[in-house]
Amino acid sequence: MGRSELERLSCEELIELVLRLQRPEKTSRTSSKPPATDRKEQRVHSKPGGAKPGHECHSRVLSDDPDTLVEHRPEACACCGGVLPGDLCAEIVSVSERVELPAVAPIVTQHRRLAIRCPTCGTRVIAPAPEAARGTPFGPRLHAVATYLKTFQALSYERLQAALSDLFGLTLSQGGLMNLLRRAQGCFRPGRDAAIALLRRAEVVACDETGVRIEGSSAYHWLFHSADAVVHTPSPTRGAVVVREMMDGHRPAVWLSDRYTAQQGHAAEHQTCLAHLARDVAYAVEVSDDPVPWRLQLWLGSVFALAERVTHLAAATLSAKRRSLDRQLGAFLATQSRCDLTRELQAKISRARDQLLVFLAYPGKVEPTNNGSERLLRPAAVQRKVTNGYRAMWAAEGEAAIRTVVDTARLTGANTFGTILKTVGA
């Protein structure tokens, strides 16, 4: 805005402009920005890390089946110096362990085809080509290790090449690694299709997305999940067409997401993420001295407290509490305010008012926040920051298929690497 434009502003407009410029920047507490973007001075004055008072102490669990057991017995009495025979009864005073990794070297099986001259007719007979000579020379465990390190430890091709060389003595070119990973990714397509089939039968579906670079262009990593399935998928667009293609006509009872427009209208009811709303309210409380945001913050605190015990209350009680909370919210929204932040907040809440307390009608099935989706998306966001995205769409689609199969299996307690090995070796 230039000087001439500023001179045309009224006194009231200038005051409003100055107040806007004096507002503090948004932080991870008052917006969806990650904590790493907070200013250093804010992090210095933040609460210290580590265990908090009252936190239950945890220690490493000892092995139930150790490979070697060594008993240390006293040989002489510390008091009189008498010899203590080995057949005396002893009690265990303490147990400690030392854990070590064995040296790992690749197992190379070399197959040689032999030719033999028939002594009867003189024909030169060659052995048929073994199965090992067909296709890749690398076994399923090597495929699984490379897939695990590339996908879930976010190693680049260069770092993966170095890790395999330093840890296992394997020399592979980056092109060979790319072909290896592409073969492994193909094994996850049936599992991805099965997860999508489960998603399309779900009663409750939650969804979120995050930005990613694919082939040098801005794209999106989408996530859909239900009680039985987790589905990752890349797309060049953030539009609602991605949701429609994924659900293929299925309309769940409830859809859980943020207030983004493309996420709306895909189910009979919609639960808006209250964590996003709470951050907006926290920013308004921090910036403004208007009482409405503060009252909304107290209202959200009551909602979150109710959510913690929602499965322990009767349906009639939940219904009554929902009506009470809705009346309180209506009073907040009807309150007149001169603060523009408050008015914007009231407008946001008014548009999503019927989507804030839907979880009370589905105790234990619908969460009040979409934090579950954000937790499932976090590894993909870390991968994006470490590797800066994907060079090709096939790589993005293949990794999404791997994450789909692994995250779906983890819903039943399956191990990440075990799931990869089982899928690749199937």
Tab-separated table of C-alpha atoms in Angstrom:
chain	number	residue	atom	x	y	z
A	1	MET	CA	0.000	0.000	0.000
A	2	GLY	CA	1.498	3.314	-1.124
A	3	ARG	CA	1.526	6.726	0.564
A	4	SER	CA	-1.323	8.090	-1.556
A	5	GLU	CA	-3.555	5.149	-0.628
A	6	LEU	CA	-2.742	5.580	3.063
A	7	GLU	CA	-3.642	9.291	2.880
A	8	ARG	CA	-7.109	8.409	1.580
A	9	LEU	CA	-7.849	6.144	4.564
A	10	SER	CA	-10.108	7.410	7.333
A	11	CYS	CA	-8.955	7.665	10.937
A	12	GLU	CA	-10.906	4.517	11.862
A	13	GLU	CA	-9.355	2.589	8.960
A	14	LEU	CA	-5.846	3.709	9.955
A	15	ILE	CA	-6.412	2.571	13.532
A	16	GLU	CA	-7.633	-0.825	12.263
A	17	LEU	CA	-4.569	-1.132	10.006
A	18	VAL	CA	-2.164	-0.358	12.842
A	19	LEU	CA	-3.880	-2.883	15.111
A	20	ARG	CA	-3.574	-5.541	12.413
A	21	LEU	CA	0.145	-4.842	11.991
A	22	GLN	CA	0.662	-5.141	15.755
A	23	ARG	CA	-0.821	-8.618	15.936
A	24	PRO	CA	1.696	-11.319	16.887
A	25	GLU	CA	2.664	-13.954	14.356
A	26	LYS	CA	0.858	-17.259	14.471
A	27	THR	CA	2.651	-20.167	16.139
A	28	SER	CA	2.155	-23.919	16.344
A	29	ARG	CA	-0.151	-23.319	19.333
A	30	THR	CA	-2.418	-20.896	17.506
A	31	SER	CA	-2.384	-22.369	13.988
A	32	SER	CA	-1.570	-25.486	11.965
A	33	LYS	CA	2.072	-24.428	11.585
A	34	PRO	CA	4.579	-27.090	12.770
A	35	PRO	CA	6.494	-26.442	16.019
A	36	ALA	CA	9.778	-26.199	14.092
A	37	THR	CA	8.599	-22.884	12.599
A	38	ASP	CA	8.200	-21.211	16.002
A	39	ARG	CA	10.635	-18.417	16.792
A	40	LYS	CA	13.728	-19.407	18.751
A	41	GLU	CA	12.929	-17.097	21.673
A	42	GLN	CA	9.510	-18.730	22.001
A	43	ARG	CA	11.116	-22.160	22.170
A	44	VAL	CA	13.634	-20.948	24.786
A	45	HIS	CA	10.813	-19.918	27.128
A	46	SER	CA	8.718	-23.011	26.442
A	47	LYS	CA	8.246	-25.806	28.937
A	48	PRO	CA	11.288	-28.104	29.306
A	49	GLY	CA	11.164	-31.548	27.765
A	50	GLY	CA	11.544	-34.851	29.531
A	51	ALA	CA	9.300	-36.661	31.947
A	52	LYS	CA	6.756	-34.554	33.806
A	53	PRO	CA	5.941	-34.914	37.537
A	54	GLY	CA	3.806	-37.991	38.131
A	55	HIS	CA	4.896	-39.710	34.916
A	56	GLU	CA	5.192	-43.468	35.372
A	57	CYS	CA	8.776	-44.645	34.988
A	58	HIS	CA	9.573	-47.118	32.202
A	59	SER	CA	12.650	-49.286	31.770
A	60	ARG	CA	13.828	-51.703	29.122
A	61	VAL	CA	12.145	-55.088	29.304
A	62	LEU	CA	14.577	-57.983	29.861
A	63	SER	CA	14.597	-60.879	27.414
A	64	ASP	CA	12.520	-63.948	28.316
A	65	ASP	CA	14.750	-66.236	26.230
A	66	PRO	CA	18.399	-65.079	26.305
A	67	ASP	CA	20.862	-66.798	23.967
A	68	THR	CA	23.473	-67.202	26.695
A	69	LEU	CA	23.054	-67.317	30.466
A	70	VAL	CA	26.033	-66.543	32.726
A	71	GLU	CA	25.734	-66.880	36.518
A	72	HIS	CA	28.166	-65.002	38.767
A	73	ARG	CA	28.599	-66.705	42.153
A	74	PRO	CA	30.683	-65.474	45.079
A	75	GLU	CA	33.701	-67.733	45.718
A	76	ALA	CA	34.532	-66.776	49.289
A	77	CYS	CA	32.764	-65.265	52.298
A	78	ALA	CA	33.429	-61.544	52.629
A	79	CYS	CA	33.176	-61.846	56.432
A	80	CYS	CA	35.287	-64.873	57.413
A	81	GLY	CA	37.016	-65.684	54.125
A	82	GLY	CA	35.566	-69.201	54.009
A	83	VAL	CA	35.238	-70.973	50.636
A	84	LEU	CA	31.676	-71.115	49.199
A	85	PRO	CA	31.160	-74.444	47.356
A	86	GLY	CA	29.363	-74.370	44.003
A	87	ASP	CA	26.573	-76.670	45.188
A	88	LEU	CA	25.268	-74.219	47.809
A	89	CYS	CA	21.760	-72.814	47.278
A	90	ALA	CA	21.820	-69.332	45.679
A	91	GLU	CA	19.276	-66.588	45.085
A	92	ILE	CA	19.111	-64.047	42.252
A	93	VAL	CA	20.004	-60.562	43.468
A	94	SER	CA	19.951	-58.678	40.169
A	95	VAL	CA	19.839	-59.306	36.430
A	96	SER	CA	21.600	-57.308	33.740
A	97	GLU	CA	22.001	-57.867	30.029
A	98	ARG	CA	24.404	-56.997	27.263
A	99	VAL	CA	22.872	-56.879	23.806
A	100	GLU	CA	24.996	-57.034	20.663
A	101	LEU	CA	24.324	-57.313	16.967
A	102	PRO	CA	26.064	-60.070	14.995
A	103	ALA	CA	28.232	-59.211	12.030
A	104	VAL	CA	25.955	-59.323	8.998
A	105	ALA	CA	27.237	-60.458	5.619
A	106	PRO	CA	25.195	-61.298	2.528
A	107	ILE	CA	24.637	-64.964	1.760
A	108	VAL	CA	25.583	-65.539	-1.869
A	109	THR	CA	24.411	-68.737	-3.526
A	110	GLN	CA	26.035	-69.235	-6.908
A	111	HIS	CA	24.207	-71.480	-9.390
A	112	ARG	CA	26.323	-73.110	-12.113
A	113	ARG	CA	24.812	-74.829	-15.136
A	114	LEU	CA	26.821	-77.843	-16.151
A	115	ALA	CA	27.059	-79.663	-19.470
A	116	ILE	CA	27.814	-83.366	-19.737
A	117	ARG	CA	28.698	-85.410	-22.804
A	118	CYS	CA	26.439	-88.476	-23.043
A	119	PRO	CA	28.676	-91.592	-23.061
A	120	THR	CA	26.091	-93.508	-25.093
A	121	CYS	CA	25.352	-91.202	-28.028
A	122	GLY	CA	27.846	-88.403	-27.523
A	123	THR	CA	25.216	-85.690	-27.207
A	124	ARG	CA	26.214	-82.678	-25.119
A	125	VAL	CA	23.483	-82.326	-22.473
A	126	ILE	CA	23.082	-78.974	-20.654
A	127	ALA	CA	21.221	-78.669	-17.321
A	128	PRO	CA	18.009	-76.590	-17.487
A	129	ALA	CA	18.252	-72.995	-16.304
A	130	PRO	CA	17.493	-72.807	-12.556
A	131	GLU	CA	14.719	-70.616	-11.203
A	132	ALA	CA	17.336	-68.418	-9.525
A	133	ALA	CA	18.722	-67.468	-12.949
A	134	ARG	CA	15.387	-65.955	-13.951
A	135	GLY	CA	14.608	-62.398	-12.892
A	136	THR	CA	16.448	-60.480	-10.200
A	137	PRO	CA	19.528	-61.840	-8.416
A	138	PHE	CA	18.381	-60.242	-5.143
A	139	GLY	CA	16.273	-62.117	-2.607
A	140	PRO	CA	13.114	-61.004	-0.787
A	141	ARG	CA	14.878	-59.976	2.437
A	142	LEU	CA	17.211	-57.637	0.554
A	143	HIS	CA	14.175	-56.163	-1.238
A	144	ALA	CA	12.449	-55.728	2.136
A	145	VAL	CA	15.451	-54.065	3.814
A	146	ALA	CA	15.922	-51.598	0.928
A	147	THR	CA	12.184	-50.820	0.895
A	148	TYR	CA	12.113	-50.270	4.644
A	149	LEU	CA	15.136	-47.953	4.638
A	150	LYS	CA	13.957	-45.973	1.612
A	151	THR	CA	10.305	-45.590	2.660
A	152	PHE	CA	10.259	-45.519	6.442
A	153	GLN	CA	13.736	-44.130	7.194
A	154	ALA	CA	13.589	-41.597	4.326
A	155	LEU	CA	16.995	-42.445	2.850
A	156	SER	CA	17.879	-41.005	-0.529
A	157	TYR	CA	19.278	-43.315	-3.207
A	158	GLU	CA	22.790	-42.111	-2.405
A	159	ARG	CA	22.445	-42.688	1.341
A	160	LEU	CA	20.717	-46.044	0.791
A	161	GLN	CA	23.557	-47.108	-1.485
A	162	ALA	CA	26.077	-46.142	1.219
A	163	ALA	CA	24.099	-47.873	3.997
A	164	LEU	CA	23.948	-51.190	2.132
A	165	SER	CA	27.654	-50.957	1.385
A	166	ASP	CA	28.762	-49.993	4.909
A	167	LEU	CA	26.428	-52.307	6.844
A	168	PHE	CA	26.258	-55.372	4.617
A	169	GLY	CA	29.115	-55.095	2.156
A	170	LEU	CA	26.737	-54.922	-0.802
A	171	THR	CA	27.680	-52.910	-3.877
A	172	LEU	CA	24.631	-51.778	-5.866
A	173	SER	CA	24.329	-48.969	-8.361
A	174	GLN	CA	21.629	-46.345	-7.883
A	175	GLY	CA	19.969	-47.603	-11.053
A	176	GLY	CA	19.983	-51.135	-9.648
A	177	LEU	CA	18.442	-49.843	-6.415
A	178	MET	CA	15.726	-48.054	-8.355
A	179	ASN	CA	14.838	-51.258	-10.224
A	180	LEU	CA	14.904	-53.234	-6.964
A	181	LEU	CA	12.534	-50.808	-5.260
A	182	ARG	CA	10.216	-50.688	-8.244
A	183	ARG	CA	9.926	-54.496	-8.227
A	184	ALA	CA	9.200	-54.457	-4.489
A	185	GLN	CA	6.554	-51.766	-4.833
A	186	GLY	CA	4.635	-53.897	-7.310
A	187	CYS	CA	4.081	-56.509	-4.584
A	188	PHE	CA	1.983	-54.049	-2.563
A	189	ARG	CA	-0.681	-53.285	-5.174
A	190	PRO	CA	-3.015	-56.181	-4.212
A	191	GLY	CA	-2.822	-55.130	-0.547
A	192	ARG	CA	-3.597	-51.540	-1.494
A	193	ASP	CA	-6.652	-52.654	-3.477
A	194	ALA	CA	-7.838	-54.691	-0.481
A	195	ALA	CA	-7.453	-51.677	1.827
A	196	ILE	CA	-9.443	-49.477	-0.564
A	197	ALA	CA	-12.204	-52.099	-0.653
A	198	LEU	CA	-12.373	-51.973	3.173
A	199	LEU	CA	-12.446	-48.180	3.118
A	200	ARG	CA	-15.390	-48.175	0.712
A	201	ARG	CA	-17.439	-50.160	3.235
A	202	ALA	CA	-16.548	-48.076	6.288
A	203	GLU	CA	-19.125	-46.300	8.430
A	204	VAL	CA	-16.693	-43.548	9.495
A	205	VAL	CA	-13.906	-42.148	7.302
A	206	ALA	CA	-11.321	-39.508	8.217
A	207	CYS	CA	-9.272	-37.662	5.621
A	208	ASP	CA	-6.423	-35.179	5.325
A	209	GLU	CA	-3.758	-34.126	2.824
A	210	THR	CA	-0.348	-32.473	2.704
A	211	GLY	CA	1.724	-30.899	-0.025
A	212	VAL	CA	4.505	-32.802	-1.806
A	213	ARG	CA	6.762	-32.313	-4.840
A	214	ILE	CA	6.339	-34.857	-7.650
A	215	GLU	CA	8.325	-34.575	-10.881
A	216	GLY	CA	9.331	-31.059	-9.893
A	217	SER	CA	5.747	-29.803	-9.527
A	218	SER	CA	3.510	-29.126	-6.533
A	219	ALA	CA	1.217	-32.050	-5.763
A	220	TYR	CA	-0.559	-33.587	-2.745
A	221	HIS	CA	-0.275	-36.670	-0.578
A	222	TRP	CA	-3.799	-37.693	0.478
A	223	LEU	CA	-4.701	-39.917	3.405
A	224	PHE	CA	-7.979	-41.733	4.093
A	225	HIS	CA	-8.508	-43.990	7.080
A	226	SER	CA	-11.220	-45.895	8.894
A	227	ALA	CA	-11.274	-48.382	11.750
A	228	ASP	CA	-10.059	-51.182	9.437
A	229	ALA	CA	-8.008	-49.517	6.701
A	230	VAL	CA	-5.501	-46.758	5.972
A	231	VAL	CA	-5.069	-45.591	2.377
A	232	HIS	CA	-2.386	-43.232	1.050
A	233	THR	CA	-2.575	-41.831	-2.461
A	234	PRO	CA	-0.702	-39.110	-4.382
A	235	SER	CA	-2.510	-36.680	-6.641
A	236	PRO	CA	-1.622	-33.572	-8.646
A	237	THR	CA	-4.744	-31.851	-7.312
A	238	ARG	CA	-6.230	-30.937	-3.928
A	239	GLY	CA	-9.762	-30.924	-5.304
A	240	ALA	CA	-12.795	-32.959	-4.241
A	241	VAL	CA	-12.356	-35.171	-7.328
A	242	VAL	CA	-9.710	-37.124	-5.396
A	243	VAL	CA	-12.234	-37.985	-2.680
A	244	ARG	CA	-14.922	-38.941	-5.192
A	245	GLU	CA	-12.571	-41.242	-7.087
A	246	MET	CA	-11.341	-42.868	-3.886
A	247	MET	CA	-14.810	-43.502	-2.417
A	248	ASP	CA	-16.348	-44.556	-5.770
A	249	GLY	CA	-19.898	-43.621	-4.762
A	250	HIS	CA	-19.747	-44.886	-1.169
A	251	ARG	CA	-21.136	-42.393	1.382
A	252	PRO	CA	-20.123	-43.157	4.969
A	253	ALA	CA	-22.299	-42.210	7.905
A	254	VAL	CA	-19.700	-39.679	9.111
A	255	TRP	CA	-16.790	-37.876	7.450
A	256	LEU	CA	-14.064	-36.410	9.689
A	257	SER	CA	-11.762	-33.657	8.424
A	258	ASP	CA	-10.877	-29.983	8.703
A	259	ARG	CA	-13.054	-27.220	7.238
A	260	TYR	CA	-11.471	-27.360	3.772
A	261	THR	CA	-14.207	-27.122	1.116
A	262	ALA	CA	-13.045	-30.147	-0.897
A	263	GLN	CA	-13.604	-32.309	2.200
A	264	GLN	CA	-17.262	-31.357	2.534
A	265	GLY	CA	-20.377	-33.221	1.395
A	266	HIS	CA	-19.008	-36.762	1.179
A	267	ALA	CA	-21.053	-38.387	3.956
A	268	ALA	CA	-24.432	-38.214	5.663
A	269	GLU	CA	-22.869	-36.170	8.502
A	270	HIS	CA	-19.605	-34.310	8.946
A	271	GLN	CA	-17.452	-33.915	12.055
A	272	THR	CA	-15.180	-30.870	11.839
A	273	CYS	CA	-11.795	-31.182	13.535
A	274	LEU	CA	-12.091	-29.288	16.830
A	275	ALA	CA	-8.294	-29.101	17.215
A	276	HIS	CA	-8.111	-26.757	14.201
A	277	LEU	CA	-10.888	-24.650	15.690
A	278	ALA	CA	-9.172	-24.590	19.092
A	279	ARG	CA	-6.012	-23.144	17.523
A	280	ASP	CA	-8.018	-20.394	15.809
A	281	VAL	CA	-9.678	-19.573	19.129
A	282	ALA	CA	-6.330	-19.566	20.946
A	283	TYR	CA	-4.969	-17.012	18.479
A	284	ALA	CA	-8.009	-14.773	18.965
A	285	VAL	CA	-7.601	-15.005	22.760
A	286	GLU	CA	-3.913	-14.100	22.482
A	287	VAL	CA	-4.426	-11.141	20.158
A	288	SER	CA	-7.723	-9.682	21.365
A	289	ASP	CA	-9.103	-8.646	24.738
A	290	ASP	CA	-12.637	-9.409	23.531
A	291	PRO	CA	-14.435	-11.810	25.962
A	292	VAL	CA	-16.094	-13.951	23.265
A	293	PRO	CA	-12.953	-15.913	22.197
A	294	TRP	CA	-12.145	-16.567	25.851
A	295	ARG	CA	-15.676	-17.918	26.418
A	296	LEU	CA	-15.342	-20.057	23.284
A	297	GLN	CA	-12.071	-21.444	24.642
A	298	LEU	CA	-13.817	-22.454	27.875
A	299	TRP	CA	-16.613	-24.013	25.804
A	300	LEU	CA	-14.104	-26.082	23.812
A	301	GLY	CA	-12.486	-27.175	27.065
A	302	SER	CA	-15.852	-28.536	28.203
A	303	VAL	CA	-16.285	-30.340	24.870
A	304	PHE	CA	-12.857	-31.992	25.078
A	305	ALA	CA	-13.488	-33.019	28.698
A	306	LEU	CA	-16.767	-34.606	27.629
A	307	ALA	CA	-15.031	-36.392	24.741
A	308	GLU	CA	-12.702	-38.171	27.186
A	309	ARG	CA	-15.630	-39.896	28.922
A	310	VAL	CA	-18.044	-40.137	26.010
A	311	THR	CA	-18.026	-43.949	26.030
A	312	HIS	CA	-19.007	-44.066	29.724
A	313	LEU	CA	-22.208	-42.018	29.432
A	314	ALA	CA	-25.712	-43.098	28.427
A	315	ALA	CA	-27.155	-42.003	25.091
A	316	ALA	CA	-29.806	-39.857	26.809
A	317	THR	CA	-27.134	-38.094	28.863
A	318	LEU	CA	-25.038	-37.394	25.782
A	319	SER	CA	-28.051	-36.058	23.943
A	320	ALA	CA	-28.888	-33.699	26.809
A	321	LYS	CA	-25.299	-32.471	27.063
A	322	ARG	CA	-25.186	-31.929	23.312
A	323	ARG	CA	-28.304	-29.731	23.457
A	324	SER	CA	-26.827	-27.764	26.364
A	325	LEU	CA	-23.513	-27.213	24.578
A	326	ASP	CA	-25.314	-26.161	21.407
A	327	ARG	CA	-27.385	-23.574	23.339
A	328	GLN	CA	-24.236	-22.147	24.891
A	329	LEU	CA	-22.583	-21.975	21.472
A	330	GLY	CA	-25.629	-20.193	20.050
A	331	ALA	CA	-25.333	-17.537	22.737
A	332	PHE	CA	-21.654	-16.971	21.919
A	333	LEU	CA	-22.382	-16.666	18.212
A	334	ALA	CA	-25.193	-14.166	18.832
A	335	THR	CA	-22.976	-11.873	20.946
A	336	GLN	CA	-22.174	-8.592	19.192
A	337	SER	CA	-18.489	-7.718	18.977
A	338	ARG	CA	-16.430	-4.863	17.560
A	339	CYS	CA	-13.344	-7.106	17.178
A	340	ASP	CA	-12.875	-8.238	13.573
A	341	LEU	CA	-11.084	-11.423	14.677
A	342	THR	CA	-14.042	-12.338	16.854
A	343	ARG	CA	-16.481	-11.671	14.032
A	344	GLU	CA	-14.414	-13.813	11.648
A	345	LEU	CA	-14.299	-16.572	14.247
A	346	GLN	CA	-18.061	-16.382	14.790
A	347	ALA	CA	-18.614	-16.612	11.025
A	348	LYS	CA	-16.371	-19.679	10.750
A	349	ILE	CA	-18.124	-21.436	13.606
A	350	SER	CA	-21.580	-20.495	12.317
A	351	ARG	CA	-20.850	-22.142	8.952
A	352	ALA	CA	-19.741	-25.358	10.671
A	353	ARG	CA	-22.074	-25.254	13.697
A	354	ASP	CA	-23.916	-28.482	12.857
A	355	GLN	CA	-20.549	-30.264	12.393
A	356	LEU	CA	-18.976	-29.603	15.795
A	357	LEU	CA	-20.751	-32.077	18.086
A	358	VAL	CA	-21.527	-34.962	15.729
A	359	PHE	CA	-19.067	-37.223	17.600
A	360	LEU	CA	-21.439	-37.312	20.583
A	361	ALA	CA	-23.938	-39.315	18.504
A	362	TYR	CA	-21.261	-41.947	17.722
A	363	PRO	CA	-19.476	-42.592	21.053
A	364	GLY	CA	-16.195	-44.438	20.516
A	365	LYS	CA	-16.547	-44.418	16.725
A	366	VAL	CA	-15.970	-40.762	15.828
A	367	GLU	CA	-13.189	-38.617	17.301
A	368	PRO	CA	-13.683	-34.896	17.981
A	369	THR	CA	-10.384	-34.100	16.240
A	370	ASN	CA	-8.609	-35.242	13.101
A	371	ASN	CA	-5.324	-35.775	14.935
A	372	GLY	CA	-5.322	-39.430	13.890
A	373	SER	CA	-5.014	-38.427	10.240
A	374	GLU	CA	-2.243	-35.950	11.035
A	375	ARG	CA	-0.272	-38.631	12.904
A	376	LEU	CA	-0.580	-41.008	9.952
A	377	LEU	CA	0.511	-38.248	7.554
A	378	ARG	CA	3.524	-37.191	9.614
A	379	PRO	CA	5.971	-39.834	8.220
A	380	ALA	CA	5.104	-38.749	4.680
A	381	ALA	CA	5.720	-35.116	5.653
A	382	VAL	CA	9.102	-36.053	7.151
A	383	GLN	CA	10.004	-37.929	3.969
A	384	ARG	CA	9.102	-34.845	1.929
A	385	LYS	CA	11.335	-32.599	4.018
A	386	VAL	CA	14.285	-35.009	3.926
A	387	THR	CA	14.200	-35.993	0.243
A	388	ASN	CA	12.296	-33.022	-1.258
A	389	GLY	CA	9.707	-35.260	-2.904
A	390	TYR	CA	9.720	-37.719	-5.794
A	391	ARG	CA	11.386	-37.644	-9.185
A	392	ALA	CA	8.628	-39.714	-10.809
A	393	MET	CA	4.934	-40.389	-10.249
A	394	TRP	CA	5.523	-44.161	-10.167
A	395	ALA	CA	7.757	-43.654	-7.120
A	396	ALA	CA	5.086	-41.612	-5.318
A	397	GLU	CA	2.372	-44.155	-6.164
A	398	GLY	CA	4.578	-47.094	-5.177
A	399	GLU	CA	5.501	-45.580	-1.833
A	400	ALA	CA	1.845	-44.735	-1.169
A	401	ALA	CA	0.962	-48.394	-1.787
A	402	ILE	CA	3.653	-49.507	0.670
A	403	ARG	CA	2.439	-47.096	3.357
A	404	THR	CA	-1.141	-48.228	2.740
A	405	VAL	CA	-0.351	-51.909	3.314
A	406	VAL	CA	1.941	-51.280	6.297
A	407	ASP	CA	-0.328	-48.777	8.080
A	408	THR	CA	-3.376	-51.004	7.543
A	409	ALA	CA	-1.480	-53.977	8.993
A	410	ARG	CA	-0.351	-51.877	11.957
A	411	LEU	CA	-3.997	-51.397	12.953
A	412	THR	CA	-3.867	-55.054	14.039
A	413	GLY	CA	-0.474	-54.698	15.759
A	414	ALA	CA	1.709	-55.958	12.912
A	415	ASN	CA	5.379	-55.002	12.720
A	416	THR	CA	6.475	-52.638	9.938
A	417	PHE	CA	9.451	-54.605	8.633
A	418	GLY	CA	7.670	-57.922	9.158
A	419	THR	CA	4.791	-56.722	7.008
A	420	ILE	CA	7.153	-55.575	4.245
A	421	LEU	CA	9.057	-58.868	4.275
A	422	LYS	CA	5.862	-60.911	4.251
A	423	THR	CA	4.459	-58.917	1.316
A	424	VAL	CA	7.646	-58.970	-0.765
A	425	GLY	CA	8.243	-62.655	-0.101
A	426	ALA	CA	4.684	-63.739	-0.848
